[in-house]
Amino acid sequence: MSRALLSLLPLLLAAACNKGDGVIGEDTAGNPPFTASLPNGGCGLPEYGWRSDEDLGEIVEWEELRDLNFTAEALNAALMSFDLGAVATATYDVEVYRVRYVTQDKGQRVEATALLSFPVSDDDSRAHRPDDVVDARHHRLHR
C-alpha cells in the first residue's frame, strides 16, 4: 500500500464517522486517576513502577494544522484516485490538530505528541463526540 494512501487513512476514518445518537457517556470527573497494574519490564528490561501523577493526560499545547484539513469532496477525490471509491466514502470534512500532552514512558513522566482528526459538519461545526476522534500518535517523546 502506498505511503500517500496510508497517510490519508486517519483523515478518511474521521470523515466517515457516524454521528450516532448524541450520547456522550458517563462523566468521570472527580474519579481518582487510573493506575495500571499490568506487568512491565521483561525481555531484558528492568521492572519499573507505573506513575499515577494527577497531570497524566493533561494537554500542554495544541494547534490546528490547517494544511491537513480536508473537505469531504477532496477526500473522496483522493479515494477515487486510488480506485477506492467503492470501498469508503467521506461524509464529513476533517479538521486535524497536533496535541502535546503529559504521559509516561517506562515509569518516567514525559510529554508526547499526537495528531487528532475530527469530522466537521455544517450543523455542529465543532461539537465533536469522543468517539468521533481519530488518534494517530507520533513515535517521538519529549522529555
mmCIF file of N, CA and C in Angstrom:
data_model
loop_
_atom_site.group_PDB
_atom_site.id
_atom_site.type_symbol
_atom_site.label_atom_id
_atom_site.label_comp_id
_atom_site.label_asym_id
_atom_site.label_seq_id
_atom_site.Cartn_x
_atom_site.Cartn_y
_atom_site.Cartn_z
ATOM 1 N N MET A 1 0.859 -1.178 0.000
ATOM 2 C CA MET A 1 0.000 0.000 0.000
ATOM 3 C C MET A 1 0.901 1.235 0.000
ATOM 4 N N SER A 2 0.577 2.221 -0.788
ATOM 5 C CA SER A 2 1.451 3.387 -0.906
ATOM 6 C C SER A 2 1.420 4.247 0.349
ATOM 7 N N ARG A 3 2.519 4.970 0.550
ATOM 8 C CA ARG A 3 2.634 5.856 1.717
ATOM 9 C C ARG A 3 1.563 6.948 1.680
ATOM 10 N N ALA A 4 1.257 7.461 0.492
ATOM 11 C CA ALA A 4 0.237 8.516 0.375
ATOM 12 C C ALA A 4 -1.119 8.012 0.854
ATOM 13 N N LEU A 5 -1.462 6.790 0.482
ATOM 14 C CA LEU A 5 -2.743 6.230 0.907
ATOM 15 C C LEU A 5 -2.765 6.007 2.414
ATOM 16 N N LEU A 6 -1.673 5.495 2.957
ATOM 17 C CA LEU A 6 -1.611 5.287 4.404
ATOM 18 C C LEU A 6 -1.723 6.597 5.168
ATOM 19 N N SER A 7 -1.138 7.666 4.632
ATOM 20 C CA SER A 7 -1.213 8.952 5.326
ATOM 21 C C SER A 7 -2.628 9.521 5.307
ATOM 22 N N LEU A 8 -3.444 9.124 4.355
ATOM 23 C CA LEU A 8 -4.831 9.592 4.290
ATOM 24 C C LEU A 8 -5.765 8.798 5.196
ATOM 25 N N LEU A 9 -5.339 7.628 5.645
ATOM 26 C CA LEU A 9 -6.218 6.752 6.407
ATOM 27 C C LEU A 9 -6.852 7.411 7.632
ATOM 28 N N PRO A 10 -6.087 8.098 8.528
ATOM 29 C CA PRO A 10 -6.746 8.728 9.683
ATOM 30 C C PRO A 10 -7.794 9.768 9.280
ATOM 31 N N LEU A 11 -7.521 10.506 8.207
ATOM 32 C CA LEU A 11 -8.479 11.517 7.754
ATOM 33 C C LEU A 11 -9.750 10.855 7.231
ATOM 34 N N LEU A 12 -9.585 9.776 6.497
ATOM 35 C CA LEU A 12 -10.748 9.085 5.953
ATOM 36 C C LEU A 12 -11.591 8.468 7.059
ATOM 37 N N LEU A 13 -10.945 7.918 8.070
ATOM 38 C CA LEU A 13 -11.694 7.351 9.189
ATOM 39 C C LEU A 13 -12.510 8.419 9.902
ATOM 40 N N ALA A 14 -11.910 9.583 10.118
ATOM 41 C CA ALA A 14 -12.642 10.661 10.789
ATOM 42 C C ALA A 14 -13.785 11.158 9.919
ATOM 43 N N ALA A 15 -13.553 11.255 8.623
ATOM 44 C CA ALA A 15 -14.574 11.774 7.722
ATOM 45 C C ALA A 15 -15.776 10.852 7.620
ATOM 46 N N ALA A 16 -15.581 9.578 7.867
ATOM 47 C CA ALA A 16 -16.663 8.611 7.734
ATOM 48 C C ALA A 16 -17.384 8.333 9.046
ATOM 49 N N CYS A 17 -17.030 9.036 10.115
ATOM 50 C CA CYS A 17 -17.635 8.771 11.429
ATOM 51 C C CYS A 17 -19.142 8.966 11.393
ATOM 52 N N ASN A 18 -19.835 8.109 12.104
ATOM 53 C CA ASN A 18 -21.279 8.184 12.238
ATOM 54 C C ASN A 18 -21.611 9.160 13.361
ATOM 55 N N LYS A 19 -22.575 10.000 13.170
ATOM 56 C CA LYS A 19 -22.952 10.970 14.201
ATOM 57 C C LYS A 19 -23.613 10.300 15.399
ATOM 58 N N GLY A 20 -24.215 9.141 15.247
ATOM 59 C CA GLY A 20 -24.747 8.387 16.384
ATOM 60 C C GLY A 20 -25.947 9.042 17.034
ATOM 61 N N ASP A 21 -26.202 8.647 18.288
ATOM 62 C CA ASP A 21 -27.399 9.097 18.995
ATOM 63 C C ASP A 21 -27.156 10.288 19.900
ATOM 64 N N GLY A 22 -25.944 10.838 19.901
ATOM 65 C CA GLY A 22 -25.656 12.011 20.712
ATOM 66 C C GLY A 22 -25.304 11.707 22.150
ATOM 67 N N VAL A 23 -25.310 10.452 22.554
ATOM 68 C CA VAL A 23 -24.947 10.093 23.921
ATOM 69 C C VAL A 23 -23.435 10.123 24.046
ATOM 70 N N ILE A 24 -22.946 10.941 24.959
ATOM 71 C CA ILE A 24 -21.505 11.107 25.114
ATOM 72 C C ILE A 24 -20.924 10.085 26.071
ATOM 73 N N GLY A 25 -21.598 9.747 27.109
ATOM 74 C CA GLY A 25 -21.073 8.767 28.055
ATOM 75 C C GLY A 25 -21.075 9.303 29.469
ATOM 76 N N GLU A 26 -20.557 8.502 30.346
ATOM 77 C CA GLU A 26 -20.564 8.795 31.767
ATOM 78 C C GLU A 26 -19.520 9.855 32.117
ATOM 79 N N ASP A 27 -19.871 10.768 33.015
ATOM 80 C CA ASP A 27 -18.943 11.795 33.491
ATOM 81 C C ASP A 27 -18.026 11.169 34.533
ATOM 82 N N THR A 28 -16.725 11.173 34.247
ATOM 83 C CA THR A 28 -15.768 10.567 35.173
ATOM 84 C C THR A 28 -14.960 11.617 35.922
ATOM 85 N N ALA A 29 -15.327 12.884 35.811
ATOM 86 C CA ALA A 29 -14.608 13.936 36.530
ATOM 87 C C ALA A 29 -14.692 13.669 38.024
ATOM 88 N N GLY A 30 -13.600 13.874 38.712
ATOM 89 C CA GLY A 30 -13.568 13.671 40.148
ATOM 90 C C GLY A 30 -13.175 12.264 40.558
ATOM 91 N N ASN A 31 -13.155 11.326 39.603
ATOM 92 C CA ASN A 31 -12.703 9.975 39.924
ATOM 93 C C ASN A 31 -11.191 9.974 40.098
ATOM 94 N N PRO A 32 -10.663 9.087 40.939
ATOM 95 C CA PRO A 32 -9.209 9.026 41.096
ATOM 96 C C PRO A 32 -8.561 8.585 39.787
ATOM 97 N N PRO A 33 -7.314 9.008 39.537
ATOM 98 C CA PRO A 33 -6.659 8.616 38.288
ATOM 99 C C PRO A 33 -6.458 7.104 38.221
ATOM 100 N N PHE A 34 -6.506 6.582 37.028
ATOM 101 C CA PHE A 34 -6.298 5.154 36.796
ATOM 102 C C PHE A 34 -4.834 4.813 37.050
ATOM 103 N N THR A 35 -4.587 3.752 37.778
ATOM 104 C CA THR A 35 -3.228 3.263 37.983
ATOM 105 C C THR A 35 -3.146 1.859 37.402
ATOM 106 N N ALA A 36 -2.258 1.688 36.437
ATOM 107 C CA ALA A 36 -2.122 0.397 35.772
ATOM 108 C C ALA A 36 -1.546 -0.642 36.719
ATOM 109 N N SER A 37 -1.993 -1.864 36.577
ATOM 110 C CA SER A 37 -1.435 -2.958 37.364
ATOM 111 C C SER A 37 -0.898 -4.043 36.433
ATOM 112 N N LEU A 38 -0.555 -3.637 35.228
ATOM 113 C CA LEU A 38 -0.040 -4.565 34.233
ATOM 114 C C LEU A 38 1.419 -4.887 34.521
ATOM 115 N N PRO A 39 1.864 -6.088 34.159
ATOM 116 C CA PRO A 39 3.286 -6.389 34.323
ATOM 117 C C PRO A 39 4.101 -5.534 33.359
ATOM 118 N N ASN A 40 5.315 -5.219 33.727
ATOM 119 C CA ASN A 40 6.172 -4.429 32.849
ATOM 120 C C ASN A 40 7.583 -4.987 32.905
ATOM 121 N N GLY A 41 8.486 -4.358 32.179
ATOM 122 C CA GLY A 41 9.841 -4.890 32.095
ATOM 123 C C GLY A 41 9.834 -6.127 31.212
ATOM 124 N N GLY A 42 10.764 -7.025 31.461
ATOM 125 C CA GLY A 42 10.858 -8.240 30.664
ATOM 126 C C GLY A 42 11.703 -8.026 29.423
ATOM 127 N N CYS A 43 12.042 -9.095 28.764
ATOM 128 C CA CYS A 43 12.883 -9.057 27.556
ATOM 129 C C CYS A 43 14.162 -8.261 27.806
ATOM 130 N N GLY A 44 14.730 -8.398 28.982
ATOM 131 C CA GLY A 44 15.971 -7.702 29.300
ATOM 132 C C GLY A 44 15.787 -6.337 29.933
ATOM 133 N N LEU A 45 14.572 -5.811 29.940
ATOM 134 C CA LEU A 45 14.326 -4.509 30.564
ATOM 135 C C LEU A 45 14.023 -4.702 32.047
ATOM 136 N N PRO A 46 14.531 -3.808 32.889
ATOM 137 C CA PRO A 46 14.209 -3.917 34.315
ATOM 138 C C PRO A 46 12.747 -3.541 34.560
ATOM 139 N N GLU A 47 12.181 -4.037 35.654
ATOM 140 C CA GLU A 47 10.817 -3.643 36.016
ATOM 141 C C GLU A 47 10.812 -2.189 36.461
ATOM 142 N N TYR A 48 9.687 -1.538 36.297
ATOM 143 C CA TYR A 48 9.528 -0.140 36.699
ATOM 144 C C TYR A 48 8.122 0.049 37.231
ATOM 145 N N GLY A 49 7.915 1.126 37.967
ATOM 146 C CA GLY A 49 6.601 1.421 38.521
ATOM 147 C C GLY A 49 5.783 2.286 37.585
ATOM 148 N N TRP A 50 4.476 2.093 37.620
ATOM 149 C CA TRP A 50 3.562 2.938 36.856
ATOM 150 C C TRP A 50 3.306 4.214 37.644
ATOM 151 N N ARG A 51 3.292 5.331 36.958
ATOM 152 C CA ARG A 51 3.040 6.623 37.595
ATOM 153 C C ARG A 51 1.534 6.834 37.755
ATOM 154 N N SER A 52 1.171 7.632 38.745
ATOM 155 C CA SER A 52 -0.238 7.993 38.929
ATOM 156 C C SER A 52 -0.361 9.500 39.133
ATOM 157 N N ASP A 53 0.541 10.273 38.534
ATOM 158 C CA ASP A 53 0.533 11.728 38.663
ATOM 159 C C ASP A 53 -0.831 12.290 38.264
ATOM 160 N N GLU A 54 -1.258 13.317 38.968
ATOM 161 C CA GLU A 54 -2.549 13.954 38.680
ATOM 162 C C GLU A 54 -2.601 14.554 37.277
ATOM 163 N N ASP A 55 -1.440 14.955 36.729
ATOM 164 C CA ASP A 55 -1.459 15.636 35.436
ATOM 165 C C ASP A 55 -1.264 14.697 34.249
ATOM 166 N N LEU A 56 -1.241 13.384 34.453
ATOM 167 C CA LEU A 56 -1.140 12.466 33.319
ATOM 168 C C LEU A 56 -2.350 12.670 32.413
ATOM 169 N N GLY A 57 -2.107 12.822 31.134
ATOM 170 C CA GLY A 57 -3.170 13.068 30.174
ATOM 171 C C GLY A 57 -3.468 14.538 29.951
ATOM 172 N N GLU A 58 -2.866 15.414 30.750
ATOM 173 C CA GLU A 58 -3.108 16.852 30.607
ATOM 174 C C GLU A 58 -2.551 17.353 29.275
ATOM 175 N N ILE A 59 -3.332 18.191 28.592
ATOM 176 C CA ILE A 59 -2.885 18.790 27.334
ATOM 177 C C ILE A 59 -2.007 19.986 27.655
ATOM 178 N N VAL A 60 -0.786 19.962 27.126
ATOM 179 C CA VAL A 60 0.184 21.020 27.365
ATOM 180 C C VAL A 60 0.042 22.107 26.308
ATOM 181 N N GLU A 61 -0.181 21.689 25.072
ATOM 182 C CA GLU A 61 -0.249 22.631 23.956
ATOM 183 C C GLU A 61 -0.989 21.950 22.809
ATOM 184 N N TRP A 62 -1.688 22.738 21.997
ATOM 185 C CA TRP A 62 -2.334 22.194 20.815
ATOM 186 C C TRP A 62 -2.381 23.251 19.732
ATOM 187 N N GLU A 63 -2.462 22.784 18.483
ATOM 188 C CA GLU A 63 -2.604 23.705 17.355
ATOM 189 C C GLU A 63 -3.345 23.000 16.224
ATOM 190 N N GLU A 64 -4.158 23.767 15.531
ATOM 191 C CA GLU A 64 -4.835 23.225 14.360
ATOM 192 C C GLU A 64 -3.843 23.217 13.211
ATOM 193 N N LEU A 65 -3.788 22.133 12.461
ATOM 194 C CA LEU A 65 -2.915 22.018 11.294
ATOM 195 C C LEU A 65 -3.767 22.246 10.049
ATOM 196 N N ARG A 66 -3.998 23.515 9.752
ATOM 197 C CA ARG A 66 -4.921 23.870 8.661
ATOM 198 C C ARG A 66 -4.521 23.266 7.319
ATOM 199 N N ASP A 67 -3.222 23.053 7.096
ATOM 200 C CA ASP A 67 -2.779 22.453 5.836
ATOM 201 C C ASP A 67 -3.203 20.991 5.706
ATOM 202 N N LEU A 68 -3.590 20.359 6.812
ATOM 203 C CA LEU A 68 -4.031 18.965 6.784
ATOM 204 C C LEU A 68 -5.550 18.826 6.856
ATOM 205 N N ASN A 69 -6.277 19.944 6.978
ATOM 206 C CA ASN A 69 -7.739 19.898 6.957
ATOM 207 C C ASN A 69 -8.197 19.600 5.531
ATOM 208 N N PHE A 70 -9.219 18.762 5.398
ATOM 209 C CA PHE A 70 -9.718 18.407 4.074
ATOM 210 C C PHE A 70 -11.232 18.458 4.060
ATOM 211 N N THR A 71 -11.774 18.806 2.898
ATOM 212 C CA THR A 71 -13.217 18.711 2.706
ATOM 213 C C THR A 71 -13.550 17.259 2.358
ATOM 214 N N ALA A 72 -14.795 16.886 2.558
ATOM 215 C CA ALA A 72 -15.231 15.539 2.189
ATOM 216 C C ALA A 72 -15.030 15.315 0.693
ATOM 217 N N GLU A 73 -15.261 16.358 -0.096
ATOM 218 C CA GLU A 73 -15.090 16.231 -1.543
ATOM 219 C C GLU A 73 -13.644 15.917 -1.903
ATOM 220 N N ALA A 74 -12.688 16.588 -1.252
ATOM 221 C CA ALA A 74 -11.267 16.339 -1.531
ATOM 222 C C ALA A 74 -10.872 14.924 -1.107
ATOM 223 N N LEU A 75 -11.384 14.474 0.031
ATOM 224 C CA LEU A 75 -11.076 13.113 0.478
ATOM 225 C C LEU A 75 -11.668 12.073 -0.471
ATOM 226 N N ASN A 76 -12.874 12.327 -0.957
ATOM 227 C CA ASN A 76 -13.482 11.399 -1.914
ATOM 228 C C ASN A 76 -12.717 11.382 -3.231
ATOM 229 N N ALA A 77 -12.202 12.542 -3.652
ATOM 230 C CA ALA A 77 -11.376 12.587 -4.864
ATOM 231 C C ALA A 77 -10.102 11.771 -4.665
ATOM 232 N N ALA A 78 -9.506 11.854 -3.471
ATOM 233 C CA ALA A 78 -8.308 11.057 -3.178
ATOM 234 C C ALA A 78 -8.643 9.566 -3.217
ATOM 235 N N LEU A 79 -9.785 9.191 -2.660
ATOM 236 C CA LEU A 79 -10.199 7.786 -2.708
ATOM 237 C C LEU A 79 -10.364 7.314 -4.147
ATOM 238 N N MET A 80 -10.996 8.142 -4.970
ATOM 239 C CA MET A 80 -11.202 7.781 -6.376
ATOM 240 C C MET A 80 -9.865 7.623 -7.099
ATOM 241 N N SER A 81 -8.885 8.483 -6.765
ATOM 242 C CA SER A 81 -7.587 8.408 -7.450
ATOM 243 C C SER A 81 -6.847 7.115 -7.113
ATOM 244 N N PHE A 82 -7.182 6.479 -5.993
ATOM 245 C CA PHE A 82 -6.591 5.192 -5.623
ATOM 246 C C PHE A 82 -7.548 4.028 -5.920
ATOM 247 N N ASP A 83 -8.590 4.305 -6.717
ATOM 248 C CA ASP A 83 -9.606 3.303 -7.054
ATOM 249 C C ASP A 83 -10.258 2.693 -5.815
ATOM 250 N N LEU A 84 -10.493 3.525 -4.803
ATOM 251 C CA LEU A 84 -11.120 3.056 -3.568
ATOM 252 C C LEU A 84 -12.480 3.709 -3.323
ATOM 253 N N GLY A 85 -13.044 4.325 -4.346
ATOM 254 C CA GLY A 85 -14.328 4.996 -4.194
ATOM 255 C C GLY A 85 -15.445 4.066 -3.758
ATOM 256 N N ALA A 86 -15.378 2.790 -4.150
ATOM 257 C CA ALA A 86 -16.409 1.832 -3.764
ATOM 258 C C ALA A 86 -16.183 1.271 -2.364
ATOM 259 N N VAL A 87 -14.986 1.456 -1.825
ATOM 260 C CA VAL A 87 -14.645 0.901 -0.510
ATOM 261 C C VAL A 87 -15.110 1.809 0.618
ATOM 262 N N ALA A 88 -14.917 3.115 0.462
ATOM 263 C CA ALA A 88 -15.269 4.067 1.527
ATOM 264 C C ALA A 88 -15.687 5.386 0.900
ATOM 265 N N THR A 89 -16.516 6.114 1.630
ATOM 266 C CA THR A 89 -16.945 7.442 1.208
ATOM 267 C C THR A 89 -16.844 8.382 2.395
ATOM 268 N N ALA A 90 -16.181 9.507 2.188
ATOM 269 C CA ALA A 90 -16.084 10.522 3.239
ATOM 270 C C ALA A 90 -17.401 11.281 3.287
ATOM 271 N N THR A 91 -17.996 11.364 4.458
ATOM 272 C CA THR A 91 -19.263 12.058 4.648
ATOM 273 C C THR A 91 -19.052 13.482 5.135
ATOM 274 N N TYR A 92 -18.002 13.694 5.926
ATOM 275 C CA TYR A 92 -17.771 14.983 6.575
ATOM 276 C C TYR A 92 -16.395 15.536 6.228
ATOM 277 N N ASP A 93 -16.280 16.863 6.337
ATOM 278 C CA ASP A 93 -14.969 17.495 6.266
ATOM 279 C C ASP A 93 -14.177 17.071 7.498
ATOM 280 N N VAL A 94 -12.856 17.264 7.466
ATOM 281 C CA VAL A 94 -11.999 16.837 8.571
ATOM 282 C C VAL A 94 -11.084 17.971 8.999
ATOM 283 N N GLU A 95 -10.997 18.189 10.319
ATOM 284 C CA GLU A 95 -10.020 19.112 10.905
ATOM 285 C C GLU A 95 -8.971 18.276 11.625
ATOM 286 N N VAL A 96 -7.707 18.711 11.543
ATOM 287 C CA VAL A 96 -6.606 17.969 12.161
ATOM 288 C C VAL A 96 -5.874 18.883 13.136
ATOM 289 N N TYR A 97 -5.548 18.335 14.302
ATOM 290 C CA TYR A 97 -4.839 19.074 15.349
ATOM 291 C C TYR A 97 -3.619 18.281 15.813
ATOM 292 N N ARG A 98 -2.537 19.001 16.148
ATOM 293 C CA ARG A 98 -1.392 18.399 16.822
ATOM 294 C C ARG A 98 -1.528 18.753 18.294
ATOM 295 N N VAL A 99 -1.430 17.751 19.167
ATOM 296 C CA VAL A 99 -1.607 17.931 20.601
ATOM 297 C C VAL A 99 -0.362 17.417 21.316
ATOM 298 N N ARG A 100 0.148 18.208 22.247
ATOM 299 C CA ARG A 100 1.241 17.765 23.125
ATOM 300 C C ARG A 100 0.624 17.536 24.494
ATOM 301 N N TYR A 101 0.898 16.384 25.095
ATOM 302 C CA TYR A 101 0.241 16.010 26.346
ATOM 303 C C TYR A 101 1.217 15.289 27.276
ATOM 304 N N VAL A 102 0.852 15.192 28.549
ATOM 305 C CA VAL A 102 1.675 14.537 29.567
ATOM 306 C C VAL A 102 1.304 13.058 29.633
ATOM 307 N N THR A 103 2.326 12.195 29.608
ATOM 308 C CA THR A 103 2.107 10.755 29.715
ATOM 309 C C THR A 103 3.299 10.141 30.434
ATOM 310 N N GLN A 104 3.499 8.848 30.287
ATOM 311 C CA GLN A 104 4.645 8.202 30.919
ATOM 312 C C GLN A 104 5.283 7.215 29.954
ATOM 313 N N ASP A 105 6.572 6.993 30.153
ATOM 314 C CA ASP A 105 7.332 6.038 29.359
ATOM 315 C C ASP A 105 8.259 5.286 30.304
ATOM 316 N N LYS A 106 7.992 4.021 30.490
ATOM 317 C CA LYS A 106 8.770 3.169 31.401
ATOM 318 C C LYS A 106 8.885 3.784 32.790
ATOM 319 N N GLY A 107 7.783 4.329 33.283
ATOM 320 C CA GLY A 107 7.745 4.891 34.627
ATOM 321 C C GLY A 107 8.262 6.307 34.742
ATOM 322 N N GLN A 108 8.678 6.909 33.642
ATOM 323 C CA GLN A 108 9.173 8.285 33.654
ATOM 324 C C GLN A 108 8.113 9.216 33.082
ATOM 325 N N ARG A 109 7.929 10.373 33.709
ATOM 326 C CA ARG A 109 6.982 11.378 33.206
ATOM 327 C C ARG A 109 7.583 11.987 31.948
ATOM 328 N N VAL A 110 6.827 11.992 30.848
ATOM 329 C CA VAL A 110 7.284 12.556 29.582
ATOM 330 C C VAL A 110 6.132 13.312 28.931
ATOM 331 N N GLU A 111 6.466 14.106 27.930
ATOM 332 C CA GLU A 111 5.462 14.727 27.074
ATOM 333 C C GLU A 111 5.554 14.055 25.715
ATOM 334 N N ALA A 112 4.407 13.799 25.108
ATOM 335 C CA ALA A 112 4.342 13.166 23.799
ATOM 336 C C ALA A 112 3.410 13.977 22.913
ATOM 337 N N THR A 113 3.435 13.704 21.624
ATOM 338 C CA THR A 113 2.559 14.406 20.691
ATOM 339 C C THR A 113 1.656 13.407 19.978
ATOM 340 N N ALA A 114 0.535 13.906 19.498
ATOM 341 C CA ALA A 114 -0.410 13.087 18.744
ATOM 342 C C ALA A 114 -1.102 13.972 17.722
ATOM 343 N N LEU A 115 -1.573 13.365 16.649
ATOM 344 C CA LEU A 115 -2.444 14.044 15.696
ATOM 345 C C LEU A 115 -3.860 13.554 15.954
ATOM 346 N N LEU A 116 -4.797 14.482 16.047
ATOM 347 C CA LEU A 116 -6.206 14.140 16.239
ATOM 348 C C LEU A 116 -6.990 14.663 15.050
ATOM 349 N N SER A 117 -7.830 13.819 14.466
ATOM 350 C CA SER A 117 -8.667 14.202 13.333
ATOM 351 C C SER A 117 -10.120 14.182 13.770
ATOM 352 N N PHE A 118 -10.848 15.265 13.477
ATOM 353 C CA PHE A 118 -12.252 15.391 13.856
ATOM 354 C C PHE A 118 -13.114 15.574 12.616
ATOM 355 N N PRO A 119 -14.254 14.885 12.539
ATOM 356 C CA PRO A 119 -15.199 15.180 11.465
ATOM 357 C C PRO A 119 -15.909 16.496 11.765
ATOM 358 N N VAL A 120 -16.213 17.238 10.729
ATOM 359 C CA VAL A 120 -16.873 18.537 10.887
ATOM 360 C C VAL A 120 -18.042 18.600 9.918
ATOM 361 N N SER A 121 -19.184 19.087 10.406
ATOM 362 C CA SER A 121 -20.323 19.286 9.519
ATOM 363 C C SER A 121 -20.893 20.674 9.744
ATOM 364 N N ASP A 122 -21.701 21.132 8.816
ATOM 365 C CA ASP A 122 -22.263 22.477 8.901
ATOM 366 C C ASP A 122 -23.172 22.655 10.112
ATOM 367 N N ASP A 123 -23.856 21.592 10.533
ATOM 368 C CA ASP A 123 -24.840 21.737 11.603
ATOM 369 C C ASP A 123 -24.239 21.784 13.004
ATOM 370 N N ASP A 124 -23.023 21.281 13.197
ATOM 371 C CA ASP A 124 -22.440 21.292 14.546
ATOM 372 C C ASP A 124 -20.931 21.501 14.473
ATOM 373 N N SER A 125 -20.513 22.435 13.681
ATOM 374 C CA SER A 125 -19.126 22.618 13.283
ATOM 375 C C SER A 125 -18.067 22.151 14.269
ATOM 376 N N ARG A 126 -18.207 22.396 15.565
ATOM 377 C CA ARG A 126 -17.159 21.955 16.491
ATOM 378 C C ARG A 126 -17.706 21.123 17.651
ATOM 379 N N ALA A 127 -18.905 20.591 17.516
ATOM 380 C CA ALA A 127 -19.489 19.778 18.592
ATOM 381 C C ALA A 127 -19.154 18.314 18.341
ATOM 382 N N HIS A 128 -17.924 17.926 18.650
ATOM 383 C CA HIS A 128 -17.457 16.570 18.379
ATOM 384 C C HIS A 128 -17.684 15.676 19.590
ATOM 385 N N ARG A 129 -18.088 14.460 19.335
ATOM 386 C CA ARG A 129 -18.218 13.467 20.396
ATOM 387 C C ARG A 129 -16.900 12.724 20.528
ATOM 388 N N PRO A 130 -16.582 12.185 21.717
ATOM 389 C CA PRO A 130 -15.315 11.485 21.900
ATOM 390 C C PRO A 130 -15.090 10.343 20.919
ATOM 391 N N ASP A 131 -16.129 9.640 20.495
ATOM 392 C CA ASP A 131 -15.906 8.523 19.578
ATOM 393 C C ASP A 131 -15.779 8.974 18.127
ATOM 394 N N ASP A 132 -15.818 10.288 17.886
ATOM 395 C CA ASP A 132 -15.591 10.820 16.555
ATOM 396 C C ASP A 132 -14.118 11.129 16.309
ATOM 397 N N VAL A 133 -13.248 10.883 17.262
ATOM 398 C CA VAL A 133 -11.850 11.275 17.180
ATOM 399 C C VAL A 133 -11.004 10.136 16.624
ATOM 400 N N VAL A 134 -10.109 10.463 15.703
ATOM 401 C CA VAL A 134 -9.099 9.512 15.253
ATOM 402 C C VAL A 134 -7.775 9.998 15.793
ATOM 403 N N ASP A 135 -7.071 9.147 16.506
ATOM 404 C CA ASP A 135 -5.836 9.489 17.203
ATOM 405 C C ASP A 135 -4.669 8.783 16.525
ATOM 406 N N ALA A 136 -3.719 9.544 16.008
ATOM 407 C CA ALA A 136 -2.510 8.970 15.410
ATOM 408 C C ALA A 136 -1.314 9.494 16.188
ATOM 409 N N ARG A 137 -0.802 8.685 17.094
ATOM 410 C CA ARG A 137 0.295 9.133 17.956
ATOM 411 C C ARG A 137 1.623 9.115 17.213
ATOM 412 N N HIS A 138 2.420 10.131 17.505
ATOM 413 C CA HIS A 138 3.778 10.183 16.976
ATOM 414 C C HIS A 138 4.631 9.206 17.757
ATOM 415 N N HIS A 139 5.682 8.744 17.156
ATOM 416 C CA HIS A 139 6.622 7.871 17.858
ATOM 417 C C HIS A 139 7.773 8.699 18.406
ATOM 418 N N ARG A 140 7.480 9.881 18.854
ATOM 419 C CA ARG A 140 8.505 10.781 19.379
ATOM 420 C C ARG A 140 8.043 11.256 20.747
ATOM 421 N N LEU A 141 8.913 11.148 21.710
ATOM 422 C CA LEU A 141 8.593 11.598 23.061
ATOM 423 C C LEU A 141 9.448 12.803 23.403
ATOM 424 N N HIS A 142 8.869 13.768 24.114
ATOM 425 C CA HIS A 142 9.600 14.949 24.583
ATOM 426 C C HIS A 142 9.873 14.755 26.058
ATOM 427 N N ARG A 143 11.107 14.802 26.454
ATOM 428 C CA ARG A 143 11.450 14.649 27.878
ATOM 429 C C ARG A 143 11.681 16.000 28.489
#
